[in-house]
Amino acid sequence: MKIICSKSNLLYGVNIVSKAVPTRTTMAILECILIDASAGEIKLTANDMELGIETKIEGEIEERGIIALDAKVFSDIVRKLPDNEVVIETDSSFKTTITCEKAKFNIIGKSGEDFSYIPYIERNEEITISQFTLKEVIRQTIFSIADNDNNKLMTGELFEINENSLKVVSLDGHRISIRNIELKNNYEHKKVVVPGKTLQEISKILPGNADEDVSMYLSDNHIVFEFGNTTVVSRLIEGEYFKIEQMLSSDYETKVKINKRELLDCIDRATLLVKEGDKKPIIMNITDDKMELKINSFIGSMNEEIDITKDGKDILIGFNPKFFIDALRVIDEEEVTLYMVNPKAPCFIRDENETFIYLILPVNFNAAAN
């Protein structure tokens, strides 16, 4: 094989597919990036058997062929090459020469034939969504997936398609994040659970253009994302997702309208007094036209008042401050509305059209304060 391409094209491709190289594996071939120039185009692929990414890059093929190169070594070399044309050449014993200007590296590759290609998935129904929207939806929900494997379903996000709407849900047992998106077309009803890791990696490599689309395809076990010259194939998480409908009540005893930035900044300031790992709640005392926020910790205490518009009853309620900060950070509105029933029931942050809903469970602050 002999190919020539610019360092910038090569680095762009390597950075994209590296996201699917496993950190730990017993199969050495999976620690490689596959360069496939056997069919008239240059394709780079990485695959950890759960997530596979393939991208095409511009370049010249002088001699067709295929090689698997150690991902870490190869990407480190490419990163440090001068900004010029790179020539990659291999011989029959998989010895690979990478040349750029006066720099010349010789490394040993592996047979591309042994590489685990990403599975081919039937592309039956194409679901399109703008790159910008998909990137935003991930940003606005990914923080509330669980980060341990005690319940596999909690480490993923529900993607539910119903006619022209896409609902994305994540939860970790203490909070739920929901985004409802209107799609351009109508589709059959589908429900899948996509691993959080897949969505995090897609969010990193997706350019996020508002006027360019991502195509999604679903099968029983896989989801495919296609955008630009890149294809991402991921296994789905098996199992029936949690029935969240019964948790989503529209009843409330207290409704509060508040400036989002003021509330976020205030809770953020309060956390200065909380060491990592301390479970100290932020206590909200909501009365007629003000919300008083208090926090007490081993370091000290803080209290601050914010003007609000309130309907309904006064309430004294406590929350994990991090959960409020996470939700408020991804809401774009200037003003948010909080809905509460009592100090033991969830608080909802949602807009009128329910394009977003954040449910946060309160904490028992009397027990936490002692």
GROMACS .gro file of N, CA and C in nm, residues 2-87:
model
  258
    2LYS      N    1   0.044   0.225  -0.075
    2LYS     CA    2   0.112   0.354  -0.067
    2LYS      C    3   0.009   0.464  -0.085
    3ILE      N    4  -0.003   0.549   0.017
    3ILE     CA    5  -0.098   0.660   0.008
    3ILE      C    6  -0.028   0.791   0.044
    4ILE      N    7  -0.083   0.900  -0.012
    4ILE     CA    8  -0.029   1.034   0.017
    4ILE      C    9  -0.148   1.122   0.056
    5CYS      N   10  -0.137   1.188   0.171
    5CYS     CA   11  -0.243   1.282   0.208
    5CYS      C   12  -0.184   1.391   0.298
    6SER      N   13  -0.258   1.498   0.313
    6SER     CA   14  -0.207   1.608   0.396
    6SER      C   15  -0.213   1.567   0.543
    7LYS      N   16  -0.122   1.623   0.622
    7LYS     CA   17  -0.121   1.594   0.766
    7LYS      C   18  -0.256   1.632   0.828
    8SER      N   19  -0.313   1.746   0.785
    8SER     CA   20  -0.438   1.792   0.848
    8SER      C   21  -0.552   1.694   0.822
    9ASN      N   22  -0.561   1.641   0.698
    9ASN     CA   23  -0.666   1.542   0.668
    9ASN      C   24  -0.646   1.415   0.750
   10LEU      N   25  -0.520   1.371   0.755
   10LEU     CA   26  -0.488   1.248   0.828
   10LEU      C   27  -0.519   1.263   0.977
   11LEU      N   28  -0.477   1.376   1.034
   11LEU     CA   29  -0.499   1.400   1.177
   11LEU      C   30  -0.648   1.410   1.208
   12TYR      N   31  -0.722   1.477   1.119
   12TYR     CA   32  -0.867   1.488   1.138
   12TYR      C   33  -0.930   1.349   1.146
   13GLY      N   34  -0.893   1.263   1.052
   13GLY     CA   35  -0.948   1.126   1.050
   13GLY      C   36  -0.907   1.046   1.171
   14VAL      N   37  -0.779   1.056   1.208
   14VAL     CA   38  -0.728   0.982   1.324
   14VAL      C   39  -0.799   1.026   1.452
   15ASN      N   40  -0.819   1.157   1.468
   15ASN     CA   41  -0.887   1.209   1.589
   15ASN      C   42  -1.029   1.157   1.599
   16ILE      N   43  -1.096   1.144   1.485
   16ILE     CA   44  -1.235   1.096   1.487
   16ILE      C   45  -1.241   0.949   1.527
   17VAL      N   46  -1.164   0.864   1.457
   17VAL     CA   47  -1.179   0.720   1.483
   17VAL      C   48  -1.116   0.678   1.616
   18SER      N   49  -1.020   0.755   1.667
   18SER     CA   50  -0.956   0.719   1.795
   18SER      C   51  -1.056   0.703   1.908
   19LYS      N   52  -1.172   0.770   1.894
   19LYS     CA   53  -1.274   0.764   2.000
   19LYS      C   54  -1.327   0.622   2.019
   20ALA      N   55  -1.306   0.534   1.918
   20ALA     CA   56  -1.357   0.397   1.928
   20ALA      C   57  -1.247   0.296   1.956
   21VAL      N   58  -1.126   0.344   1.989
   21VAL     CA   59  -1.018   0.251   2.025
   21VAL      C   60  -1.035   0.217   2.173
   22PRO      N   61  -1.041   0.088   2.208
   22PRO     CA   62  -1.064   0.052   2.349
   22PRO      C   63  -0.944   0.088   2.436
   23THR      N   64  -0.971   0.126   2.560
   23THR     CA   65  -0.861   0.156   2.652
   23THR      C   66  -0.800   0.026   2.705
   24ARG      N   67  -0.884  -0.075   2.726
   24ARG     CA   68  -0.834  -0.205   2.771
   24ARG      C   69  -0.898  -0.314   2.688
   25THR      N   70  -0.815  -0.403   2.634
   25THR     CA   71  -0.870  -0.515   2.558
   25THR      C   72  -0.769  -0.628   2.557
   26THR      N   73  -0.821  -0.750   2.543
   26THR     CA   74  -0.730  -0.865   2.532
   26THR      C   75  -0.697  -0.893   2.386
   27MET      N   76  -0.766  -0.823   2.294
   27MET     CA   77  -0.743  -0.845   2.150
   27MET      C   78  -0.656  -0.731   2.096
   28ALA      N   79  -0.530  -0.763   2.071
   28ALA     CA   80  -0.434  -0.659   2.028
   28ALA      C   81  -0.478  -0.589   1.900
   29ILE      N   82  -0.546  -0.661   1.812
   29ILE     CA   83  -0.587  -0.601   1.683
   29ILE      C   84  -0.683  -0.484   1.704
   30LEU      N   85  -0.759  -0.488   1.815
   30LEU     CA   86  -0.855  -0.379   1.842
   30LEU      C   87  -0.785  -0.252   1.892
   31GLU      N   88  -0.657  -0.266   1.929
   31GLU     CA   89  -0.582  -0.147   1.970
   31GLU      C   90  -0.528  -0.071   1.848
   32CYS      N   91  -0.570  -0.115   1.731
   32CYS     CA   92  -0.519  -0.056   1.606
   32CYS      C   93  -0.623   0.033   1.538
   33ILE      N   94  -0.571   0.120   1.453
   33ILE     CA   95  -0.654   0.191   1.355
   33ILE      C   96  -0.629   0.124   1.220
   34LEU      N   97  -0.736   0.090   1.152
   34LEU     CA   98  -0.725   0.027   1.021
   34LEU      C   99  -0.720   0.135   0.913
   35ILE      N  100  -0.618   0.127   0.827
   35ILE     CA  101  -0.616   0.213   0.707
   35ILE      C  102  -0.649   0.123   0.589
   36ASP      N  103  -0.761   0.150   0.526
   36ASP     CA  104  -0.807   0.067   0.414
   36ASP      C  105  -0.807   0.151   0.287
   37ALA      N  106  -0.710   0.121   0.199
   37ALA     CA  107  -0.704   0.190   0.070
   37ALA      C  108  -0.717   0.085  -0.040
   38SER      N  109  -0.800  -0.015  -0.015
   38SER     CA  110  -0.809  -0.128  -0.108
   38SER      C  111  -0.916  -0.108  -0.215
   39ALA      N  112  -1.000  -0.006  -0.199
   39ALA     CA  113  -1.114   0.006  -0.292
   39ALA      C  114  -1.129   0.147  -0.350
   40GLY      N  115  -1.018   0.216  -0.370
   40GLY     CA  116  -1.027   0.344  -0.440
   40GLY      C  117  -1.058   0.464  -0.351
   41GLU      N  118  -1.068   0.442  -0.220
   41GLU     CA  119  -1.084   0.554  -0.126
   41GLU      C  120  -1.010   0.519   0.002
   42ILE      N  121  -0.971   0.623   0.077
   42ILE     CA  122  -0.894   0.599   0.200
   42ILE      C  123  -0.990   0.604   0.318
   43LYS      N  124  -1.003   0.489   0.386
   43LYS     CA  125  -1.093   0.481   0.501
   43LYS      C  126  -1.012   0.448   0.625
   44LEU      N  127  -1.042   0.519   0.734
   44LEU     CA  128  -0.983   0.487   0.864
   44LEU      C  129  -1.094   0.429   0.952
   45THR      N  130  -1.063   0.323   1.026
   45THR     CA  131  -1.165   0.257   1.110
   45THR      C  132  -1.105   0.218   1.244
   46ALA      N  133  -1.185   0.234   1.349
   46ALA     CA  134  -1.151   0.177   1.481
   46ALA      C  135  -1.278   0.113   1.537
   47ASN      N  136  -1.260   0.010   1.620
   47ASN     CA  137  -1.376  -0.066   1.665
   47ASN      C  138  -1.344  -0.134   1.797
   48ASP      N  139  -1.426  -0.105   1.901
   48ASP     CA  140  -1.402  -0.174   2.029
   48ASP      C  141  -1.508  -0.282   2.055
   49MET      N  142  -1.580  -0.320   1.950
   49MET     CA  143  -1.686  -0.423   1.950
   49MET      C  144  -1.818  -0.375   2.008
   50GLU      N  145  -1.817  -0.261   2.077
   50GLU     CA  146  -1.942  -0.197   2.121
   50GLU      C  147  -1.970  -0.076   2.032
   51LEU      N  148  -1.861  -0.006   2.000
   51LEU     CA  149  -1.869   0.118   1.922
   51LEU      C  150  -1.767   0.110   1.809
   52GLY      N  151  -1.812   0.135   1.686
   52GLY     CA  152  -1.721   0.135   1.572
   52GLY      C  153  -1.735   0.266   1.497
   53ILE      N  154  -1.620   0.326   1.458
   53ILE     CA  155  -1.625   0.453   1.383
   53ILE      C  156  -1.539   0.438   1.258
   54GLU      N  157  -1.596   0.482   1.146
   54GLU     CA  158  -1.524   0.478   1.018
   54GLU      C  159  -1.536   0.615   0.953
   55THR      N  160  -1.425   0.666   0.901
   55THR     CA  161  -1.432   0.795   0.831
   55THR      C  162  -1.344   0.790   0.707
   56LYS      N  163  -1.386   0.861   0.604
   56LYS     CA  164  -1.310   0.867   0.479
   56LYS      C  165  -1.233   0.998   0.476
   57ILE      N  166  -1.107   0.991   0.426
   57ILE     CA  167  -1.028   1.113   0.415
   57ILE      C  168  -0.980   1.131   0.271
   58GLU      N  169  -0.956   1.255   0.235
   58GLU     CA  170  -0.904   1.288   0.101
   58GLU      C  171  -0.757   1.250   0.092
   59GLY      N  172  -0.716   1.202  -0.022
   59GLY     CA  173  -0.575   1.170  -0.043
   59GLY      C  174  -0.557   1.091  -0.171
   60GLU      N  175  -0.432   1.066  -0.208
   60GLU     CA  176  -0.403   0.989  -0.330
   60GLU      C  177  -0.364   0.848  -0.292
   61ILE      N  178  -0.412   0.753  -0.372
   61ILE     CA  179  -0.372   0.613  -0.352
   61ILE      C  180  -0.279   0.576  -0.468
   62GLU      N  181  -0.153   0.555  -0.437
   62GLU     CA  182  -0.057   0.515  -0.542
   62GLU      C  183  -0.052   0.364  -0.556
   63GLU      N  184  -0.078   0.296  -0.445
   63GLU     CA  185  -0.081   0.150  -0.448
   63GLU      C  186  -0.185   0.106  -0.346
   64ARG      N  187  -0.282   0.029  -0.395
   64ARG     CA  188  -0.391  -0.011  -0.305
   64ARG      C  189  -0.343  -0.109  -0.199
   65GLY      N  190  -0.410  -0.108  -0.086
   65GLY     CA  191  -0.372  -0.201   0.020
   65GLY      C  192  -0.444  -0.169   0.149
   66ILE      N  193  -0.404  -0.242   0.253
   66ILE     CA  194  -0.475  -0.232   0.381
   66ILE      C  195  -0.376  -0.265   0.492
   67ILE      N  196  -0.381  -0.193   0.603
   67ILE     CA  197  -0.288  -0.215   0.714
   67ILE      C  198  -0.354  -0.173   0.844
   68ALA      N  199  -0.321  -0.243   0.952
   68ALA     CA  200  -0.368  -0.204   1.086
   68ALA      C  201  -0.247  -0.156   1.165
   69LEU      N  202  -0.254  -0.034   1.217
   69LEU     CA  203  -0.141   0.025   1.291
   69LEU      C  204  -0.182   0.054   1.435
   70ASP      N  205  -0.090   0.031   1.528
   70ASP     CA  206  -0.117   0.060   1.669
   70ASP      C  207  -0.168   0.204   1.684
   71ALA      N  208  -0.288   0.218   1.740
   71ALA     CA  209  -0.356   0.349   1.740
   71ALA      C  210  -0.278   0.455   1.814
   72LYS      N  211  -0.223   0.419   1.930
   72LYS     CA  212  -0.153   0.520   2.010
   72LYS      C  213  -0.026   0.567   1.940
   73VAL      N  214   0.053   0.470   1.893
   73VAL     CA  215   0.179   0.505   1.825
   73VAL      C  216   0.150   0.587   1.700
   74PHE      N  217   0.055   0.539   1.620
   74PHE     CA  218   0.024   0.606   1.493
   74PHE      C  219  -0.028   0.748   1.516
   75SER      N  220  -0.122   0.763   1.609
   75SER     CA  221  -0.179   0.897   1.630
   75SER      C  222  -0.076   0.992   1.690
   76ASP      N  223   0.011   0.941   1.778
   76ASP     CA  224   0.117   1.026   1.834
   76ASP      C  225   0.213   1.074   1.724
   77ILE      N  226   0.247   0.983   1.631
   77ILE     CA  227   0.336   1.020   1.521
   77ILE      C  228   0.270   1.127   1.434
   78VAL      N  229   0.145   1.102   1.394
   78VAL     CA  230   0.075   1.196   1.305
   78VAL      C  231   0.066   1.334   1.369
   79ARG      N  232   0.037   1.335   1.498
   79ARG     CA  233   0.020   1.461   1.569
   79ARG      C  234   0.147   1.547   1.563
   80LYS      N  235   0.263   1.480   1.567
   80LYS     CA  236   0.390   1.554   1.578
   80LYS      C  237   0.458   1.577   1.442
   81LEU      N  238   0.396   1.531   1.335
   81LEU     CA  239   0.457   1.552   1.203
   81LEU      C  240   0.448   1.699   1.162
   82PRO      N  241   0.537   1.745   1.072
   82PRO     CA  242   0.523   1.881   1.018
   82PRO      C  243   0.392   1.894   0.939
   83ASP      N  244   0.347   2.018   0.920
   83ASP     CA  245   0.222   2.040   0.844
   83ASP      C  246   0.250   2.031   0.695
   84ASN      N  247   0.256   1.909   0.645
   84ASN     CA  248   0.285   1.892   0.503
   84ASN      C  249   0.227   1.759   0.457
   85GLU      N  250   0.264   1.718   0.334
   85GLU     CA  251   0.212   1.590   0.283
   85GLU      C  252   0.277   1.473   0.356
   86VAL      N  253   0.196   1.373   0.384
   86VAL     CA  254   0.244   1.253   0.453
   86VAL      C  255   0.234   1.136   0.356
   87VAL      N  256   0.340   1.057   0.349
   87VAL     CA  257   0.338   0.936   0.265
   87VAL      C  258   0.340   0.816   0.359
   0.00000   0.00000   0.00000
